[in-house]
Short mmCIF file of N, CA and C in Angstrom, two decimals:
data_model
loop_
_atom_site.label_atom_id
_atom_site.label_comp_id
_atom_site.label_asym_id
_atom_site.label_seq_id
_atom_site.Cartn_x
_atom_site.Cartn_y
_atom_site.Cartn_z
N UNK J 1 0.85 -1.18 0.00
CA UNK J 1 0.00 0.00 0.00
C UNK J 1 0.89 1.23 0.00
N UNK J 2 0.56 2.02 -0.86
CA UNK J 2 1.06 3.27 -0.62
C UNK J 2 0.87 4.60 0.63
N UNK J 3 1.81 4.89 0.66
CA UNK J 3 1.30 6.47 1.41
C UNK J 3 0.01 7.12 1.36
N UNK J 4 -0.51 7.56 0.18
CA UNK J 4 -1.47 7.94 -0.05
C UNK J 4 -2.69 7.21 0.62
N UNK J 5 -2.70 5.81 0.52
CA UNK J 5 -3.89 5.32 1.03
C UNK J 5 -4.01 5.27 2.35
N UNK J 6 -2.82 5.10 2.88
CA UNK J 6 -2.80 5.19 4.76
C UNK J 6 -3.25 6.95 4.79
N UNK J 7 -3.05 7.74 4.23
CA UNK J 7 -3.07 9.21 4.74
C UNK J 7 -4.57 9.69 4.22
N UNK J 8 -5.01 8.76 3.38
CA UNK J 8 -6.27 9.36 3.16
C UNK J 8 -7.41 8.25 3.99
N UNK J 9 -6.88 7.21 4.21
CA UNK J 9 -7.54 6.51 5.16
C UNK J 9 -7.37 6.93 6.55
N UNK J 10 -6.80 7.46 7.10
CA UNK J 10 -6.60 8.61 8.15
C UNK J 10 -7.23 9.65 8.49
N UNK J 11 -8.04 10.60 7.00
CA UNK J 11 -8.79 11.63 6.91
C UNK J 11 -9.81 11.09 7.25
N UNK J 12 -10.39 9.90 6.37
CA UNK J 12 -12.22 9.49 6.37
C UNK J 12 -12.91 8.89 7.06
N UNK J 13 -14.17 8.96 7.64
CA UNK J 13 -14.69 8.31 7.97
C UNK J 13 -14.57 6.71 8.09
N UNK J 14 -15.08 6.44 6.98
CA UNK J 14 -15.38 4.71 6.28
C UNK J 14 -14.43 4.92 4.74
N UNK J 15 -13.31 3.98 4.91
CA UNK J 15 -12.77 3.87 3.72
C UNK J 15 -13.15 2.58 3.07
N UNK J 16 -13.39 3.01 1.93
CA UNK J 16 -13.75 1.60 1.05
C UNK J 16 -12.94 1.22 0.02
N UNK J 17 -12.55 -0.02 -0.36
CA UNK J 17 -11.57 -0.47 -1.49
C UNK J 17 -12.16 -0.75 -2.12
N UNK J 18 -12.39 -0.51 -3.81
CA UNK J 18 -13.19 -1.02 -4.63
C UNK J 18 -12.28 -1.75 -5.73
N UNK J 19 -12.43 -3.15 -5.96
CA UNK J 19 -11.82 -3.79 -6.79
C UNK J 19 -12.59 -4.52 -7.94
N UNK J 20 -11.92 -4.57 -8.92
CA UNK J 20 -12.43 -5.37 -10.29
C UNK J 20 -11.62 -6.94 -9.79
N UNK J 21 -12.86 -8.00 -10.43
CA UNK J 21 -12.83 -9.04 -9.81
C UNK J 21 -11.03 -9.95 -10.44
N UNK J 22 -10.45 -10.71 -9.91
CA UNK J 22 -8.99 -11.27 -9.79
C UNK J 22 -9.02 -12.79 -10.19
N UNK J 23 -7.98 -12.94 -9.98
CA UNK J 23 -7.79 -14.58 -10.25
C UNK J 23 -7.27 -14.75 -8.54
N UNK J 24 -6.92 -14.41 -7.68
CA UNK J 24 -6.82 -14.83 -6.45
C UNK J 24 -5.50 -14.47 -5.70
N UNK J 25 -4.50 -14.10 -6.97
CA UNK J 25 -2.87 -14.03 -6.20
C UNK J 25 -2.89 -12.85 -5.52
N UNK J 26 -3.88 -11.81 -6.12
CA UNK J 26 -3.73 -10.57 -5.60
C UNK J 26 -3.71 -10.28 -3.85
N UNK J 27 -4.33 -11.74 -3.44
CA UNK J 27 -4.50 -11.18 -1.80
C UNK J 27 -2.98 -11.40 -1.53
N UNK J 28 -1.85 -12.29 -2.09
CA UNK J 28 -0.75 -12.15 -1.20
C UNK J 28 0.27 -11.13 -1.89
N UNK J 29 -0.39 -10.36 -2.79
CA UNK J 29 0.59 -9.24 -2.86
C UNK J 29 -0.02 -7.65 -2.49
N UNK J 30 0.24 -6.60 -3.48
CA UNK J 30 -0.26 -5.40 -3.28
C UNK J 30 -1.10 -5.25 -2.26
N UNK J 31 -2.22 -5.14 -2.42
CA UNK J 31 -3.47 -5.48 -1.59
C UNK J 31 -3.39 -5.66 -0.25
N UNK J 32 -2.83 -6.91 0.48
CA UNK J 32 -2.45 -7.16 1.18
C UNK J 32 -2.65 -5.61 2.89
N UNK J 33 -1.54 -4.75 2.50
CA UNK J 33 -1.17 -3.76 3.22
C UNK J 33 -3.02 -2.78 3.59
N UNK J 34 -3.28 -2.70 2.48
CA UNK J 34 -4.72 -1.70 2.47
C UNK J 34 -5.88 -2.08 2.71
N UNK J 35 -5.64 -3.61 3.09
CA UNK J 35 -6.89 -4.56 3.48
C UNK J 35 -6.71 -3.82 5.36
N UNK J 36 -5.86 -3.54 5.77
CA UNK J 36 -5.67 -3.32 6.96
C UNK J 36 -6.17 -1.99 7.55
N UNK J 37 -6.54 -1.62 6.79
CA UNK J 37 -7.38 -0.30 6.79
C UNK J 37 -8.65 0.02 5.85
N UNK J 38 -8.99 -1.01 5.08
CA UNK J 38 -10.17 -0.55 4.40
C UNK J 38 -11.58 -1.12 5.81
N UNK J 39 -12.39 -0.69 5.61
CA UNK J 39 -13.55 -0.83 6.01
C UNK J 39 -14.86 -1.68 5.23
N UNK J 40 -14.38 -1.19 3.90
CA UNK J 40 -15.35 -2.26 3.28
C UNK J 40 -15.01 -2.34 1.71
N UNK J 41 -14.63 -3.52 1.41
CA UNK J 41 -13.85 -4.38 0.39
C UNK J 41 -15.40 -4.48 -0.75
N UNK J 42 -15.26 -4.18 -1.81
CA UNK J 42 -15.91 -3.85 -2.94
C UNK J 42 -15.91 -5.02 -3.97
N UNK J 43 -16.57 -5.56 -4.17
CA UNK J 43 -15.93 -6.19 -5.87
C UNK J 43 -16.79 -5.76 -6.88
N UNK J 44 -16.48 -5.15 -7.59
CA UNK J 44 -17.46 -4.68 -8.66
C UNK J 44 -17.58 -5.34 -9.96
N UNK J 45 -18.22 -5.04 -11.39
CA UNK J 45 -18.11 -6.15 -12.71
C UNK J 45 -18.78 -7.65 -11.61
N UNK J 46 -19.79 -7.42 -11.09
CA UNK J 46 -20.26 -8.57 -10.08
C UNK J 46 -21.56 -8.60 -11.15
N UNK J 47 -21.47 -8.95 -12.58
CA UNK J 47 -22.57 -9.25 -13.42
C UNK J 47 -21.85 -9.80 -14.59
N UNK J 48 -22.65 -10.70 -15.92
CA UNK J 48 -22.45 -11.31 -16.33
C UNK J 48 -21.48 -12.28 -16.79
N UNK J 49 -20.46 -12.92 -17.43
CA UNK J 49 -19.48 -13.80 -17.01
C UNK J 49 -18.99 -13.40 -16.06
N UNK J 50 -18.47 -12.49 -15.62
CA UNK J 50 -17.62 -12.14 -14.53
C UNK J 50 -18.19 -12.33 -13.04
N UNK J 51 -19.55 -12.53 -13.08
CA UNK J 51 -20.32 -12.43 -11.70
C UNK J 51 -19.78 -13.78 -10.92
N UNK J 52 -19.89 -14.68 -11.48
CA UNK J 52 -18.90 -16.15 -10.86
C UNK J 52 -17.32 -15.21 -9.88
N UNK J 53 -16.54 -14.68 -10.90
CA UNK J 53 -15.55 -14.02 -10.40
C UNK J 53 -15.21 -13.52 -9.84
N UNK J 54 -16.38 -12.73 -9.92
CA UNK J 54 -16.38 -11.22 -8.51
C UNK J 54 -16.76 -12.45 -7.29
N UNK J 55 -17.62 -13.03 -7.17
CA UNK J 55 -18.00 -13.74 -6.24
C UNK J 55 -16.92 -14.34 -5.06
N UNK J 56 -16.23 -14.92 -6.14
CA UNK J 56 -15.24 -16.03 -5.70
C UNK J 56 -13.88 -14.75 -4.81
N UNK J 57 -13.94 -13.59 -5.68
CA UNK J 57 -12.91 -12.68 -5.42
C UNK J 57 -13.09 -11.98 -3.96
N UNK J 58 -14.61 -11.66 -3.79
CA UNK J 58 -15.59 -11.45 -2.62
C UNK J 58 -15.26 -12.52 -1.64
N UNK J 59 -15.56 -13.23 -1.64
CA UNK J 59 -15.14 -15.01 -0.88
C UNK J 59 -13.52 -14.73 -0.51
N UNK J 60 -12.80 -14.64 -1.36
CA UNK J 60 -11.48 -14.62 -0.70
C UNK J 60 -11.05 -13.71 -0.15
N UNK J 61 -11.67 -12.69 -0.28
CA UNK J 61 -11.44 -11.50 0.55
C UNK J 61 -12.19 -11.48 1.95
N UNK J 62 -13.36 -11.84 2.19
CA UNK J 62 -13.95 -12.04 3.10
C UNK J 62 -13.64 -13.11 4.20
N UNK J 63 -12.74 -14.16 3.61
CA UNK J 63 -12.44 -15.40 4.29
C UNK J 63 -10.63 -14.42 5.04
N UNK J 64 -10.40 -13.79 4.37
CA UNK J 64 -8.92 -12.93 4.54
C UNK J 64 -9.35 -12.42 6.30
N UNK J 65 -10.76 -11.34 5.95
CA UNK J 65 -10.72 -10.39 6.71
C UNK J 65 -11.40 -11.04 8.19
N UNK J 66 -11.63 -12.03 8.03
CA UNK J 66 -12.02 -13.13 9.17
C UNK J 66 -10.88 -13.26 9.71
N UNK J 67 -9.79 -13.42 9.26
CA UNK J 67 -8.34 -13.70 10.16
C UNK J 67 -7.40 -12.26 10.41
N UNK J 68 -7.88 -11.55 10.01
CA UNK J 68 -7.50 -10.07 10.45
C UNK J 68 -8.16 -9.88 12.15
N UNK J 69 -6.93 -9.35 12.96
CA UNK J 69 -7.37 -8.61 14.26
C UNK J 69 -8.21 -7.76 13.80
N UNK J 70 -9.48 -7.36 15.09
CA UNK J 70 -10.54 -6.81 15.31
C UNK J 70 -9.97 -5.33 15.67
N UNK J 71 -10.22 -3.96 14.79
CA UNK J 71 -9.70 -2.74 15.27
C UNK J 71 -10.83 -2.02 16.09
N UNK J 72 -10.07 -0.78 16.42
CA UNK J 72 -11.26 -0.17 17.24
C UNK J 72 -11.61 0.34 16.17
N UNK J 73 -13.22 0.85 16.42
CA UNK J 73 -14.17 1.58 15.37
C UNK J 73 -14.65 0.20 14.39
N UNK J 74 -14.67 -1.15 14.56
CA UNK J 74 -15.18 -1.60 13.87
C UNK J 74 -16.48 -2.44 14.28
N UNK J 75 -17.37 -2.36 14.04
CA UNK J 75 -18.75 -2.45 14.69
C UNK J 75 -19.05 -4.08 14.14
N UNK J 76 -19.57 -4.92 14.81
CA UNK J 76 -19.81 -6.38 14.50
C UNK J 76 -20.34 -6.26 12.78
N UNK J 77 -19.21 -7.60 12.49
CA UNK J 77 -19.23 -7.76 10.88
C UNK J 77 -18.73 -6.81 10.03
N UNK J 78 -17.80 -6.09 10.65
CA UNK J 78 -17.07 -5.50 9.66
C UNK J 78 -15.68 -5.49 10.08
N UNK J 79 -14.73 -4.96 9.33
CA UNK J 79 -14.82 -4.64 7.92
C UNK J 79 -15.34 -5.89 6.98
N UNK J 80 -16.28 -5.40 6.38
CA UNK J 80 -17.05 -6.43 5.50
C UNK J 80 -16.51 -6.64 3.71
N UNK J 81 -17.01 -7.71 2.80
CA UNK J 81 -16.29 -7.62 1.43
C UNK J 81 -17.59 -8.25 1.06
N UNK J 82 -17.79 -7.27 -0.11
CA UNK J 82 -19.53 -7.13 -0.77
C UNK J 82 -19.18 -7.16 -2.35
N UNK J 83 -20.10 -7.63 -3.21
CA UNK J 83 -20.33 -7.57 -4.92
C UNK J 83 -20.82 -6.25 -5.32
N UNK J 84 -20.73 -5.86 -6.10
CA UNK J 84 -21.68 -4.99 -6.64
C UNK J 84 -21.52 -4.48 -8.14
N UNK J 85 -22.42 -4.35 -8.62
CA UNK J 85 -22.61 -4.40 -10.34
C UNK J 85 -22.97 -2.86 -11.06
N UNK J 86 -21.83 -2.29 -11.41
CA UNK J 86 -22.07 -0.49 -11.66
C UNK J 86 -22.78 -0.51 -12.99
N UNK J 87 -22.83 -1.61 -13.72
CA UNK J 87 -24.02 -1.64 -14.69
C UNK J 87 -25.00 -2.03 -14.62
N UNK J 88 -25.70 -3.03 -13.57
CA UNK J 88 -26.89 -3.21 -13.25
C UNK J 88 -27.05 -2.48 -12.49
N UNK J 89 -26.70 -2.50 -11.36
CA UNK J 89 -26.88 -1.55 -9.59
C UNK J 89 -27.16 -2.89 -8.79
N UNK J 90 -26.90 -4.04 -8.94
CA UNK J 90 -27.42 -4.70 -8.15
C UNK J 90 -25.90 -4.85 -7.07
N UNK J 91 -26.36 -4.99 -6.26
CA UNK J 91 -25.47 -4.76 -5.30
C UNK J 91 -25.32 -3.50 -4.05
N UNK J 92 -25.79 -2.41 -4.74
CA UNK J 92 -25.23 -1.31 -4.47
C UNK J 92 -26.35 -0.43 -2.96
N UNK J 93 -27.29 -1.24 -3.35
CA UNK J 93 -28.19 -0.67 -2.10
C UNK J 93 -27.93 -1.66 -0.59
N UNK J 94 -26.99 -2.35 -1.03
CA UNK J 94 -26.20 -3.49 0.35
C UNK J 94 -24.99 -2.71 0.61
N UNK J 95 -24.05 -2.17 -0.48
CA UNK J 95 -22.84 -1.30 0.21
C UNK J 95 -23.97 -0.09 0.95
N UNK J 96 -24.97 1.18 0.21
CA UNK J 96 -25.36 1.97 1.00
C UNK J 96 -25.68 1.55 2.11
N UNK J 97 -26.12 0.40 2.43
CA UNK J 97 -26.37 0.13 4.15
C UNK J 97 -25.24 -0.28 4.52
N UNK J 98 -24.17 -1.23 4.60
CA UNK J 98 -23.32 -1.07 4.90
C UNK J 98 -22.76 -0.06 5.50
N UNK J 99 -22.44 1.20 4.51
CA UNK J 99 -21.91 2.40 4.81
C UNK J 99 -22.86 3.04 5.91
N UNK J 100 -24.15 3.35 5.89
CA UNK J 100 -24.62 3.68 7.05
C UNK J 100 -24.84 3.06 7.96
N UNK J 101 -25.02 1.48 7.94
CA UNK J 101 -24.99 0.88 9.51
C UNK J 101 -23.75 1.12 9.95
N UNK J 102 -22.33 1.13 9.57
CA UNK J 102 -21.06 1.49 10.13
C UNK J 102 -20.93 3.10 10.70
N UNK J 103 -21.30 3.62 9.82
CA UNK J 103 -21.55 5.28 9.79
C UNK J 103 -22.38 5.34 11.45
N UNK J 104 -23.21 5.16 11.40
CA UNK J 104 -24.39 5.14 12.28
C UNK J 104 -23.22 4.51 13.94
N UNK J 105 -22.83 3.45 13.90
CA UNK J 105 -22.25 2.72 15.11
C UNK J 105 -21.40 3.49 14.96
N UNK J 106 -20.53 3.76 14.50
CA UNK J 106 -19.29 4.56 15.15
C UNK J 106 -20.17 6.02 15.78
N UNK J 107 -20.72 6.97 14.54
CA UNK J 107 -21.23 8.04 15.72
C UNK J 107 -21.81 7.83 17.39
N UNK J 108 -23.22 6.77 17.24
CA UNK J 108 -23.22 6.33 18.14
C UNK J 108 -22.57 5.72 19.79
N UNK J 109 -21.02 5.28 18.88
CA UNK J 109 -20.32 4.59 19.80
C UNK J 109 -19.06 6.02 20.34
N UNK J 110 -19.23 6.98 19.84
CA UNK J 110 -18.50 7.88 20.12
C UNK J 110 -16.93 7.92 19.17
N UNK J 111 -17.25 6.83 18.18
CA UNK J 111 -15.77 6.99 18.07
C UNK J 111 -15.60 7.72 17.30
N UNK J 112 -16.72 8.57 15.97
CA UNK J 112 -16.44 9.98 15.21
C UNK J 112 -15.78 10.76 16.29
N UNK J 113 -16.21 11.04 17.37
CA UNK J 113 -15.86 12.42 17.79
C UNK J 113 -14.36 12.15 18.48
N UNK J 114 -13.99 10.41 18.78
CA UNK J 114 -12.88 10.57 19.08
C UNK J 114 -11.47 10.06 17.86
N UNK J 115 -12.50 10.21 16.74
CA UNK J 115 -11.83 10.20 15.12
C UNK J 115 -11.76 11.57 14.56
N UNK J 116 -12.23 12.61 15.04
CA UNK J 116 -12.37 13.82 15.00
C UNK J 116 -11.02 14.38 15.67
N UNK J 117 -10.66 14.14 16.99
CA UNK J 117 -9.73 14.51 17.82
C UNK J 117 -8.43 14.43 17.44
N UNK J 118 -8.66 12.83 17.43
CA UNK J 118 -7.17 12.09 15.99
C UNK J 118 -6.55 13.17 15.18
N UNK J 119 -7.45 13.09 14.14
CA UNK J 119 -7.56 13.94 13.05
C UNK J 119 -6.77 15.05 13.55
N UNK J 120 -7.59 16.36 14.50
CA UNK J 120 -6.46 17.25 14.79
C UNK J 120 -5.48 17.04 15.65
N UNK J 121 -5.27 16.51 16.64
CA UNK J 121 -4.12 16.01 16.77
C UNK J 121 -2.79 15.65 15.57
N UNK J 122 -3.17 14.81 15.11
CA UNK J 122 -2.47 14.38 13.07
C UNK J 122 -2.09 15.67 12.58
N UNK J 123 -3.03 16.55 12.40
CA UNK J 123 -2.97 18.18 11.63
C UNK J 123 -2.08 18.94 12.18
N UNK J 124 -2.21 19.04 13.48
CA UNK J 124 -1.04 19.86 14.53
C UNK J 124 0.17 19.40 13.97
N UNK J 125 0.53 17.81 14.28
CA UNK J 125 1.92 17.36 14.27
C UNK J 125 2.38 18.07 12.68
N UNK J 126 1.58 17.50 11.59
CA UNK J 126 2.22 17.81 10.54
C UNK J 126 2.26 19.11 10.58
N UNK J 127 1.47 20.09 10.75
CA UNK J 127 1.76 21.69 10.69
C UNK J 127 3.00 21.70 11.45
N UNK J 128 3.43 21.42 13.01
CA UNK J 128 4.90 21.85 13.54
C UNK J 128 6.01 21.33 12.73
N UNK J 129 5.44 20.24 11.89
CA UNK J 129 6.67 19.26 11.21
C UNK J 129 7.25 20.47 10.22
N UNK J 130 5.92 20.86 9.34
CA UNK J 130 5.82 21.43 8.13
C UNK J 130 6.51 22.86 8.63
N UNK J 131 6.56 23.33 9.98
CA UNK J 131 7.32 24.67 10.46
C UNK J 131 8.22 24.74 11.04
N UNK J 132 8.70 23.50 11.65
CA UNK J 132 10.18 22.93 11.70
C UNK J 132 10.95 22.99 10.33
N UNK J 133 10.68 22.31 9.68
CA UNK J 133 11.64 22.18 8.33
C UNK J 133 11.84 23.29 7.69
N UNK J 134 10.49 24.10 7.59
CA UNK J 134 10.84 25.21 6.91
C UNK J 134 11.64 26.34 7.65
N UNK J 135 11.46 26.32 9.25
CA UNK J 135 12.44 26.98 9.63
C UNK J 135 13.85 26.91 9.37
N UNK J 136 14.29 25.25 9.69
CA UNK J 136 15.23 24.50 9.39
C UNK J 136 16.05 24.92 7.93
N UNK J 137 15.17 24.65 6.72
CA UNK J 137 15.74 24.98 5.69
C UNK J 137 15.92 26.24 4.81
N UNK J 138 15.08 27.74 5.75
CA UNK J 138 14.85 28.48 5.50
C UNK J 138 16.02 29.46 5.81
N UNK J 139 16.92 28.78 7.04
CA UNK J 139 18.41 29.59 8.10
C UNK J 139 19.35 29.12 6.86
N UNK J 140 19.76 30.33 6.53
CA UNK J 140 21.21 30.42 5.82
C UNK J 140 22.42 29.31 6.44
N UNK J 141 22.73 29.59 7.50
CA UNK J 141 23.85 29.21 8.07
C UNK J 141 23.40 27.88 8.24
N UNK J 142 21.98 27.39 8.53
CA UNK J 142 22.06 25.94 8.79
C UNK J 142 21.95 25.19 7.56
N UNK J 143 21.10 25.97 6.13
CA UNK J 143 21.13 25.03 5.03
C UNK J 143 23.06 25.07 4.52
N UNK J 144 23.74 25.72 5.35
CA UNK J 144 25.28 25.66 5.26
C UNK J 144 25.71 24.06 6.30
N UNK J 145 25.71 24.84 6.91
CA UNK J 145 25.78 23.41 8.51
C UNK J 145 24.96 21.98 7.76
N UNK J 146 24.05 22.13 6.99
CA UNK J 146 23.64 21.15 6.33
C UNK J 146 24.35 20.57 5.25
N UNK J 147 24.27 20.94 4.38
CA UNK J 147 25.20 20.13 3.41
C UNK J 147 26.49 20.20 3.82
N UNK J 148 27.37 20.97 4.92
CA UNK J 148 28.57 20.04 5.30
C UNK J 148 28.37 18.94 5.88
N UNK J 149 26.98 18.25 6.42
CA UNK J 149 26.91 17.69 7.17
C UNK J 149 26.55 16.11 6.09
N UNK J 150 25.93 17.23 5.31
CA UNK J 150 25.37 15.66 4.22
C UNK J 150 26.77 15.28 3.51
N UNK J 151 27.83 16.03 3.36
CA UNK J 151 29.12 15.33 2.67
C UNK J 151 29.81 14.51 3.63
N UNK J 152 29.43 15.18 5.12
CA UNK J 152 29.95 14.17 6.12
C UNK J 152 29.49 12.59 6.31
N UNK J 153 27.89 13.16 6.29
CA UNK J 153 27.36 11.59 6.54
C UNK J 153 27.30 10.75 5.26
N UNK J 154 28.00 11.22 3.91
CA UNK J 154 28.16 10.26 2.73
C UNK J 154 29.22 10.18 2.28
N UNK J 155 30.54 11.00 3.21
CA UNK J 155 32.00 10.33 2.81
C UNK J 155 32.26 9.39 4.51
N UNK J 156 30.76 8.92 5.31
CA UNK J 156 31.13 7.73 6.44
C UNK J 156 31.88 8.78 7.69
N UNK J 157 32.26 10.12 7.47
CA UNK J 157 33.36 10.32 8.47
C UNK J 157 32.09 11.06 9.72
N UNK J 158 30.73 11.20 9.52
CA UNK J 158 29.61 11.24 10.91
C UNK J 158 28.47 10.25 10.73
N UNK J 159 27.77 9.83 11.36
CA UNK J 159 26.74 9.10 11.39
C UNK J 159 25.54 10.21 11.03
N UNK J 160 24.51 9.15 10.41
CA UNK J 160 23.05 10.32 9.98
C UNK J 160 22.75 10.85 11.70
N UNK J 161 22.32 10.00 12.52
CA UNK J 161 22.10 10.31 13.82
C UNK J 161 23.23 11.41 14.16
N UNK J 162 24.40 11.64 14.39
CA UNK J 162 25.26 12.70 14.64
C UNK J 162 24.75 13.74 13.86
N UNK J 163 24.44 13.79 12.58
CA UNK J 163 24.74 14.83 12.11
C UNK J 163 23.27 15.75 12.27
N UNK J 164 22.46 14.72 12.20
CA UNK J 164 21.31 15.25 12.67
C UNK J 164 20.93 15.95 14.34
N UNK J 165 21.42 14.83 14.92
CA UNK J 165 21.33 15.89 16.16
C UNK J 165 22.05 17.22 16.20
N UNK J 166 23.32 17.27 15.68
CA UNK J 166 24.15 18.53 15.64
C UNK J 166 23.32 19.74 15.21
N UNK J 167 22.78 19.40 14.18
CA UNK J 167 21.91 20.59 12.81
C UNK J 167 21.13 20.97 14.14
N UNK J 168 19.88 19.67 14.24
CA UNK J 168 18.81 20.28 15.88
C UNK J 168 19.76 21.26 16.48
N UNK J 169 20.47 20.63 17.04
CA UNK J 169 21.22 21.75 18.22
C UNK J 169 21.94 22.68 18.04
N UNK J 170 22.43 23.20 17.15
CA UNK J 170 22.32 24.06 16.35
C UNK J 170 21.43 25.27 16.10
N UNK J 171 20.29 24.94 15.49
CA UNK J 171 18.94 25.38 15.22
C UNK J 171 18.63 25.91 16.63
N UNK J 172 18.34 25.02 17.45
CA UNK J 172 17.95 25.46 18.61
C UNK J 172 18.27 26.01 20.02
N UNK J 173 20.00 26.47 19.31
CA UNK J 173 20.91 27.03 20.01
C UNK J 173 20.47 28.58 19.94
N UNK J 174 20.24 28.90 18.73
CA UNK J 174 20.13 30.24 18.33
C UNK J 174 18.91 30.81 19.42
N UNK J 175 18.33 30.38 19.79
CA UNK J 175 16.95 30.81 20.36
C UNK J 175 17.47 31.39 21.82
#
């Protein structure tokens, strides 16, 4: 899984994975990582030849998420793995409940508002991160102190850890 999907699975509510139906290898590769955070596993093309497929693809995903630990915010039977057919619609009024019986238990259970908190908490860190660095790379003398430091730690003669603490202390000498 990429970055992107942990950081936007971080923002939302209910994240959902929507997949076109597989031959089966896919659960022990890619996939794998984002099953750990989706909420509700999709198979779509769940109509004509392919409906066997999606099925079976549904099935192995569902038999997966049975042996996955139980997270917080997940309300009995979920994270769940459902069919659904974007050219018929059949399917699709089982994900909308889905999405609101989950929707519904977490508000209920309090955990929006303590998925809310998260959230800014998350926002803070990256904003000080995002005003650290730019302080960091914004000081003349330290983007100096810096790249002597990066020729140091790539001709071996400081460690990344040394050179990094130095720059910090440094930085936060000035104050």
């Amino acid at each position: 899984v990429g970055q992107s999907e942990t950081v936007v699975a971080e923002m939302t509510d209910i994240f959902l994975l929507l997949l076109a139906p597989a031959g089966g290898d896919e659960l022990q590769g890619v996939k794998r990582g984002i099953m750990e955070v989706a909420d509700l596993i999709v198979v779509n093309k769940a109509d004509g030849a392919l409906k066997p497929v999606a099925e079976a693809t549904r099935s192995d995903y569902a038999g997966a998420l049975r042996l996955m630990r139980r997270r917080e915010g997940d309300a009995e039977g979920f994270p769940a793995a459902l069919c659904v057919s974007a050219v018929t619609g059949e399917g699709l009024a089982q994900v909308w409940d889905a999405v609101t019986r989950l929707h519904d238990w977490r508000r209920d259970e309090g955990w929006l508002d303590r998925r809310r908190a998260a959230q800014a908490i998350q926002s803070m860190h990256r904003a000080l991160e995002r005003g650290l660095r730019e302080r960091l790379y914004g000081d003349g003398q330290v983007r100096s102190d810096l790249e002597a430091a990066t020729a140091a730690v790539a001709a071996g003669t400081l460690t990344p850890d040394d050179a990094a603490d130095r720059l910090i202390t440094r930085v936060f000498a000035k104050d």
